[in-house]
Amino acid sequence: MPPSSTKLDPHEPVPFWRTAGHRYYRLGLYFRQVFGQPTWKITVDAGFDCPNRDGTVGTGGCRFCNPASFSPNRRHPLGGIADQIAHGAARLGHRHGTQRFLAYFQPGTNTYAPVSELRARYEEALACPGVVGLIVGTRPDCIADDALDLLADLARSTWVSLELGIQTIHDRSLDWLQRGHLHEASVDAVTRAKQRGLAVGAHLILGLPDETRGDMLATADEMTRLKIESVKLHNLYVVGDTPLARDHAAGRLALPSREQYIDCVVGFLERLRPECVVHRLAGDAPPEYLIEPQWCGRKTELRAAIEAELERRDTFQGRFAE
Ligand code: SF4
């Protein structure tokens, strides 16, 4: 069984990805290390609702959220879990020749149901041909102990990662984002997950309006302190039919430039511990949903520009991690 946590040797003076010529710990390297071959995520929409939409926490959702922009399965009629995975496996297998997949429960709040229901949905995904693990995305304030126990139980026989929408450590930004939780909820969720030996990933947003570069680097420091296993970095971007889109239309929103974002990502990576796997360097959305900034829609170019800036500065992930 592949372990869910990363496999860097803490006594190794230079991480293997640096000796292999990389400047950050890329997801593809990690998957090859753990699974021995390229492995791809298949997004699974299990139809979970969200407490920030159904009135339990809030009704309007997060300021940036349009669920349809996250998942093709919310834009088209929803098939069952097995159907979604079979469809994704056929598409990825055809495009990349790969036979190994992770079921990525991404849209909605994927721990927002009784634990018996969670178990049934996760196990349905794990039973699909080629599926070698599970990623469960959820809110930090919506992960009860019994759900963590279930994930820990599954992690005894397969690869499991819990992905938390931490977004930022700054409460004023969480409030602006209409998240409905504070950073202390994230610390609590990470702590309880780690007590059970679970690998934790963090979804984070850089470029929030009231955050300075120093604020964003403080978020990186906190991810290092919490020993988060992986991060997904997103620039703040605007998709249609969201409160953020209305802010943008009213001229109330200042987004960072591409150059500012690249600078923040490089600074962020420098503060992130070298064992932390980087799943993403920026966000994007389907063209029909993305309003601004258009530069994040050209993700290959953006990633190349971030890597070029790491090179130009001759710097790397973890350089200033404490
Ligand atoms: S981003 Fe997640 S937590 Fe926020 S409204 Fe959308 S589904 Fe709910």
Short mmCIF file of C-alpha atoms and ligand atoms in Angstrom, two decimals:
data_model
loop_
_atom_site.label_atom_id
_atom_site.label_comp_id
_atom_site.label_asym_id
_atom_site.label_seq_id
_atom_site.Cartn_x
_atom_site.Cartn_y
_atom_site.Cartn_z
CA MET A 1 0.00 0.00 0.00
CA PRO A 2 1.49 3.39 -0.92
CA PRO A 3 1.73 5.80 1.98
CA SER A 4 -0.38 8.95 1.92
CA SER A 5 2.33 11.13 3.40
CA THR A 6 5.38 12.27 1.50
CA LYS A 7 8.55 10.23 1.43
CA LEU A 8 11.31 12.76 1.67
CA ASP A 9 14.06 11.75 4.01
CA PRO A 10 14.24 14.54 6.63
CA HIS A 11 17.96 13.79 7.08
CA GLU A 12 18.70 14.33 3.41
CA PRO A 13 20.50 17.69 3.19
CA VAL A 14 19.17 18.39 -0.32
CA PRO A 15 15.73 17.03 -1.30
CA PHE A 16 15.74 14.58 -4.19
CA TRP A 17 13.71 16.92 -6.40
CA ARG A 18 16.45 19.52 -6.17
CA THR A 19 19.19 17.08 -7.03
CA ALA A 20 16.99 16.10 -9.99
CA GLY A 21 17.11 19.72 -11.16
CA HIS A 22 13.72 21.00 -9.97
CA ARG A 23 13.07 24.11 -7.92
CA TYR A 24 9.89 22.94 -6.20
CA TYR A 25 8.32 19.63 -5.31
CA ARG A 26 6.04 19.03 -8.26
CA LEU A 27 3.02 16.79 -8.04
CA GLY A 28 4.09 14.62 -10.98
CA LEU A 29 7.37 13.79 -9.22
CA TYR A 30 5.53 12.86 -6.06
CA PHE A 31 3.07 10.59 -7.89
CA ARG A 32 5.90 8.80 -9.68
CA GLN A 33 7.67 8.37 -6.35
CA VAL A 34 4.60 6.94 -4.62
CA PHE A 35 2.84 5.05 -7.41
CA GLY A 36 5.79 4.27 -9.67
CA GLN A 37 4.12 5.72 -12.77
CA PRO A 38 2.11 8.77 -13.88
CA THR A 39 -1.15 8.96 -11.97
CA TRP A 40 -4.01 11.33 -12.67
CA LYS A 41 -6.89 12.74 -10.68
CA ILE A 42 -10.44 12.16 -11.86
CA THR A 43 -12.88 14.72 -10.50
CA VAL A 44 -15.87 13.07 -8.87
CA ASP A 45 -19.02 15.02 -8.13
CA ALA A 46 -20.89 12.96 -5.56
CA GLY A 47 -23.64 15.56 -5.33
CA PHE A 48 -22.79 16.78 -1.82
CA ASP A 49 -24.33 20.08 -0.85
CA CYS A 50 -22.50 22.82 1.05
CA PRO A 51 -23.34 24.23 4.50
CA ASN A 52 -22.38 27.65 3.21
CA ARG A 53 -25.21 27.44 0.68
CA ASP A 54 -28.00 25.50 2.36
CA GLY A 55 -28.35 27.89 5.32
CA THR A 56 -26.45 25.84 7.93
CA VAL A 57 -23.52 28.27 7.83
CA GLY A 58 -24.69 30.70 5.14
CA THR A 59 -26.83 30.94 2.05
CA GLY A 60 -24.84 32.89 -0.52
CA GLY A 61 -21.76 30.65 -0.73
CA CYS A 62 -18.18 31.86 -0.75
CA ARG A 63 -17.59 35.10 -2.59
CA PHE A 64 -15.69 33.39 -5.41
CA CYS A 65 -17.70 30.19 -5.74
CA ASN A 66 -19.72 29.07 -8.72
CA PRO A 67 -19.97 25.27 -8.27
CA ALA A 68 -20.54 24.71 -11.98
CA SER A 69 -17.13 26.21 -12.77
CA PHE A 70 -15.42 23.54 -10.63
CA SER A 71 -16.72 20.48 -12.34
CA PRO A 72 -17.89 19.37 -15.78
CA ASN A 73 -20.33 17.10 -13.96
CA ARG A 74 -22.18 20.11 -12.57
CA ARG A 75 -22.44 21.61 -16.03
CA HIS A 76 -23.85 18.47 -17.60
CA PRO A 77 -26.24 15.85 -16.24
CA LEU A 78 -24.66 14.11 -13.27
CA GLY A 79 -23.82 10.42 -13.73
CA GLY A 80 -23.18 8.05 -10.84
CA ILE A 81 -19.75 7.88 -9.23
CA ALA A 82 -18.71 4.76 -11.14
CA ASP A 83 -19.89 6.28 -14.43
CA GLN A 84 -17.96 9.48 -13.82
CA ILE A 85 -14.78 7.54 -13.05
CA ALA A 86 -15.20 5.24 -16.06
CA HIS A 87 -15.66 8.27 -18.30
CA GLY A 88 -12.64 10.08 -16.79
CA ALA A 89 -10.46 6.97 -16.97
CA ALA A 90 -11.30 6.44 -20.64
CA ARG A 91 -10.50 10.08 -21.47
CA LEU A 92 -7.23 10.22 -19.48
CA GLY A 93 -6.18 6.75 -20.59
CA HIS A 94 -6.67 7.76 -24.22
CA ARG A 95 -4.82 11.08 -23.78
CA HIS A 96 -1.97 10.03 -21.48
CA GLY A 97 -1.86 6.25 -21.75
CA THR A 98 -2.23 6.00 -17.99
CA GLN A 99 -4.03 3.32 -16.03
CA ARG A 100 -3.79 4.70 -12.51
CA PHE A 101 -6.16 7.22 -11.07
CA LEU A 102 -7.13 9.01 -7.90
CA ALA A 103 -10.79 9.69 -7.24
CA TYR A 104 -10.92 13.38 -6.42
CA PHE A 105 -14.09 14.35 -4.58
CA GLN A 106 -13.86 18.04 -5.41
CA PRO A 107 -17.11 19.99 -5.98
CA GLY A 108 -19.25 20.75 -2.94
CA THR A 109 -18.38 19.77 0.63
CA ASN A 110 -17.43 16.13 0.46
CA THR A 111 -17.76 15.27 4.14
CA TYR A 112 -21.22 16.84 4.48
CA ALA A 113 -23.30 13.68 5.09
CA PRO A 114 -23.68 10.94 7.70
CA VAL A 115 -20.58 8.78 7.88
CA SER A 116 -22.39 5.68 6.57
CA GLU A 117 -23.21 7.62 3.40
CA LEU A 118 -19.64 8.92 3.12
CA ARG A 119 -18.28 5.41 3.41
CA ALA A 120 -20.60 4.12 0.68
CA ARG A 121 -19.58 6.88 -1.74
CA TYR A 122 -15.84 6.67 -1.09
CA GLU A 123 -15.87 2.88 -1.32
CA GLU A 124 -17.81 2.99 -4.58
CA ALA A 125 -15.02 5.15 -6.02
CA LEU A 126 -12.24 2.97 -4.62
CA ALA A 127 -13.82 -0.14 -6.14
CA CYS A 128 -13.54 1.27 -9.69
CA PRO A 129 -10.88 -0.21 -12.00
CA GLY A 130 -7.58 1.68 -11.87
CA VAL A 131 -8.42 3.78 -8.80
CA VAL A 132 -5.48 3.70 -6.39
CA GLY A 133 -6.51 6.38 -3.92
CA LEU A 134 -8.82 9.08 -2.76
CA ILE A 135 -8.68 12.85 -2.37
CA VAL A 136 -11.50 14.36 -0.35
CA GLY A 137 -12.02 18.12 -0.55
CA THR A 138 -13.98 19.80 2.19
CA ARG A 139 -14.37 22.82 4.46
CA PRO A 140 -12.28 22.92 7.65
CA ASP A 141 -15.42 23.44 9.74
CA CYS A 142 -17.21 20.44 8.25
CA ILE A 143 -15.05 17.46 9.15
CA ALA A 144 -16.36 15.65 12.21
CA ASP A 145 -14.28 13.13 14.14
CA ASP A 146 -16.24 10.16 12.75
CA ALA A 147 -15.49 11.31 9.18
CA LEU A 148 -11.79 11.60 10.05
CA ASP A 149 -11.92 8.13 11.61
CA LEU A 150 -13.42 6.81 8.37
CA LEU A 151 -10.66 8.39 6.26
CA ALA A 152 -8.02 7.05 8.63
CA ASP A 153 -9.57 3.61 8.32
CA LEU A 154 -9.50 3.78 4.50
CA ALA A 155 -5.91 5.07 4.63
CA ARG A 156 -4.85 1.76 6.17
CA SER A 157 -5.41 0.06 2.83
CA THR A 158 -5.18 2.79 0.21
CA TRP A 159 -3.72 6.24 -0.48
CA VAL A 160 -5.85 9.02 1.04
CA SER A 161 -5.49 12.79 1.21
CA LEU A 162 -7.80 15.23 2.95
CA GLU A 163 -7.90 18.56 1.10
CA LEU A 164 -9.05 21.50 3.20
CA GLY A 165 -10.23 24.86 1.88
CA ILE A 166 -8.01 26.88 4.19
CA GLN A 167 -7.70 29.76 1.66
CA THR A 168 -5.78 32.15 3.97
CA ILE A 169 -4.83 32.38 7.63
CA HIS A 170 -6.16 35.94 7.96
CA ASP A 171 -9.60 36.17 9.54
CA ARG A 172 -10.46 39.52 7.93
CA SER A 173 -9.92 37.91 4.50
CA LEU A 174 -11.95 34.82 5.45
CA ASP A 175 -14.72 37.19 6.47
CA TRP A 176 -14.47 39.09 3.17
CA LEU A 177 -14.55 35.78 1.30
CA GLN A 178 -17.80 34.91 3.12
CA ARG A 179 -16.30 31.61 4.16
CA GLY A 180 -18.28 31.34 7.38
CA HIS A 181 -15.30 30.07 9.39
CA LEU A 182 -12.15 31.48 10.91
CA HIS A 183 -8.57 30.24 10.75
CA GLU A 184 -8.92 28.52 14.12
CA ALA A 185 -11.28 26.04 12.41
CA SER A 186 -8.47 25.16 9.97
CA VAL A 187 -5.94 24.67 12.76
CA ASP A 188 -8.41 22.44 14.58
CA ALA A 189 -9.18 20.32 11.49
CA VAL A 190 -5.49 19.91 10.61
CA THR A 191 -4.64 18.97 14.19
CA ARG A 192 -7.38 16.32 14.43
CA ALA A 193 -6.49 14.90 11.00
CA LYS A 194 -2.82 14.65 11.89
CA GLN A 195 -3.61 12.97 15.19
CA ARG A 196 -5.04 10.19 13.00
CA GLY A 197 -2.01 10.12 10.70
CA LEU A 198 -3.85 11.59 7.71
CA ALA A 199 -2.08 13.55 4.99
CA VAL A 200 -3.56 17.04 4.68
CA GLY A 201 -3.59 19.30 1.64
CA ALA A 202 -4.44 23.01 1.70
CA HIS A 203 -6.29 24.98 -0.95
CA LEU A 204 -5.00 28.57 -0.71
CA ILE A 205 -5.77 31.84 -2.47
CA LEU A 206 -3.09 34.46 -3.13
CA GLY A 207 -3.96 38.00 -4.17
CA LEU A 208 -6.81 38.74 -1.78
CA PRO A 209 -7.57 42.47 -1.81
CA ASP A 210 -6.51 43.43 1.70
CA GLU A 211 -3.48 41.19 1.91
CA THR A 212 0.07 42.45 1.55
CA ARG A 213 2.90 40.30 0.26
CA GLY A 214 3.93 39.87 3.91
CA ASP A 215 0.43 38.59 4.79
CA MET A 216 0.68 35.98 2.04
CA LEU A 217 4.12 34.88 3.20
CA ALA A 218 2.71 34.54 6.73
CA THR A 219 0.20 32.05 5.29
CA ALA A 220 3.13 30.10 3.82
CA ASP A 221 4.87 30.13 7.22
CA GLU A 222 1.73 28.79 8.85
CA MET A 223 1.48 25.94 6.30
CA THR A 224 5.07 25.05 7.17
CA ARG A 225 4.34 25.23 10.91
CA LEU A 226 1.27 23.01 10.50
CA LYS A 227 3.33 20.53 8.43
CA ILE A 228 0.77 20.51 5.63
CA GLU A 229 1.63 17.73 3.15
CA SER A 230 0.49 19.49 -0.03
CA VAL A 231 -0.77 22.83 -1.33
CA LYS A 232 -2.87 24.04 -4.23
CA LEU A 233 -2.16 27.69 -4.90
CA HIS A 234 -4.77 29.79 -6.66
CA ASN A 235 -4.70 33.39 -7.70
CA LEU A 236 -7.95 35.21 -6.91
CA TYR A 237 -9.96 34.96 -10.12
CA VAL A 238 -13.45 35.98 -11.05
CA VAL A 239 -15.99 33.58 -12.54
CA GLY A 240 -19.49 34.49 -13.61
CA ASP A 241 -22.54 34.45 -11.40
CA THR A 242 -20.71 35.03 -8.12
CA PRO A 243 -20.60 37.89 -5.61
CA LEU A 244 -17.03 38.47 -6.79
CA ALA A 245 -18.25 38.97 -10.35
CA ARG A 246 -20.65 41.61 -9.05
CA ASP A 247 -17.78 43.33 -7.18
CA HIS A 248 -15.78 43.28 -10.38
CA ALA A 249 -18.62 44.67 -12.49
CA ALA A 250 -19.09 47.49 -9.95
CA GLY A 251 -15.39 48.37 -10.07
CA ARG A 252 -14.87 47.36 -6.45
CA LEU A 253 -12.19 44.74 -7.05
CA ALA A 254 -8.44 45.14 -7.53
CA LEU A 255 -6.78 41.96 -8.78
CA PRO A 256 -3.00 41.47 -8.74
CA SER A 257 -1.13 41.72 -12.01
CA ARG A 258 0.51 38.64 -13.47
CA GLU A 259 3.93 39.94 -12.39
CA GLN A 260 2.75 40.58 -8.82
CA TYR A 261 1.27 37.10 -8.64
CA ILE A 262 4.46 35.47 -9.92
CA ASP A 263 6.46 37.39 -7.32
CA CYS A 264 4.13 36.23 -4.52
CA VAL A 265 4.23 32.60 -5.63
CA VAL A 266 8.03 32.61 -5.68
CA GLY A 267 8.11 34.17 -2.19
CA PHE A 268 5.49 31.69 -0.99
CA LEU A 269 7.45 28.68 -2.26
CA GLU A 270 10.61 29.95 -0.56
CA ARG A 271 8.80 29.80 2.80
CA LEU A 272 7.15 26.42 2.22
CA ARG A 273 8.87 23.37 3.71
CA PRO A 274 10.59 21.21 1.07
CA GLU A 275 8.50 18.12 1.94
CA CYS A 276 5.28 19.87 0.90
CA VAL A 277 4.05 18.74 -2.54
CA VAL A 278 2.85 21.51 -4.83
CA HIS A 279 -0.28 20.41 -6.70
CA ARG A 280 -0.91 23.71 -8.43
CA LEU A 281 0.74 27.08 -8.91
CA ALA A 282 -2.35 28.98 -10.05
CA GLY A 283 -6.07 28.61 -10.56
CA ASP A 284 -8.04 28.59 -13.74
CA ALA A 285 -11.61 28.10 -14.83
CA PRO A 286 -13.35 27.06 -18.04
CA PRO A 287 -13.15 29.94 -20.56
CA GLU A 288 -16.91 30.33 -20.61
CA TYR A 289 -16.82 31.07 -16.84
CA LEU A 290 -13.57 33.02 -16.43
CA ILE A 291 -14.01 36.80 -16.39
CA GLU A 292 -10.68 38.04 -15.01
CA PRO A 293 -7.72 37.79 -15.04
CA GLN A 294 -7.38 36.25 -18.48
CA TRP A 295 -3.69 35.49 -17.89
CA CYS A 296 -4.50 32.64 -15.51
CA GLY A 297 -6.37 30.86 -18.31
CA ARG A 298 -3.03 30.34 -20.07
CA LYS A 299 -1.77 28.05 -17.34
CA THR A 300 1.12 26.40 -19.19
CA GLU A 301 2.60 29.83 -19.96
CA LEU A 302 2.04 30.99 -16.40
CA ARG A 303 3.71 27.94 -14.90
CA ALA A 304 6.67 28.40 -17.23
CA ALA A 305 6.93 32.06 -16.17
CA ILE A 306 6.94 31.12 -12.46
CA GLU A 307 9.59 28.49 -13.07
CA ALA A 308 11.65 31.00 -15.08
CA GLU A 309 11.44 33.47 -12.18
CA LEU A 310 12.63 30.81 -9.71
CA GLU A 311 15.51 30.20 -12.07
CA ARG A 312 16.27 33.89 -12.58
CA ARG A 313 16.43 34.44 -8.81
CA ASP A 314 18.33 31.17 -8.37
CA THR A 315 15.95 30.23 -5.59
CA PHE A 316 13.80 27.24 -4.62
CA GLN A 317 11.06 25.89 -2.37
CA GLY A 318 12.01 25.86 1.29
CA ARG A 319 14.92 28.25 0.98
CA PHE A 320 13.59 30.37 3.83
CA ALA A 321 11.32 27.82 5.53
CA GLU A 322 11.63 27.73 9.29
S1 SF4 B 1 -16.21 27.16 -2.26
FE1 SF4 B 1 -16.76 25.28 -1.19
S2 SF4 B 1 -17.39 25.97 0.86
FE2 SF4 B 1 -17.49 27.78 -0.48
S3 SF4 B 1 -19.62 27.87 -1.21
FE3 SF4 B 1 -18.40 26.77 -2.75
S4 SF4 B 1 -18.66 24.59 -2.21
FE4 SF4 B 1 -19.26 25.82 -0.39
#
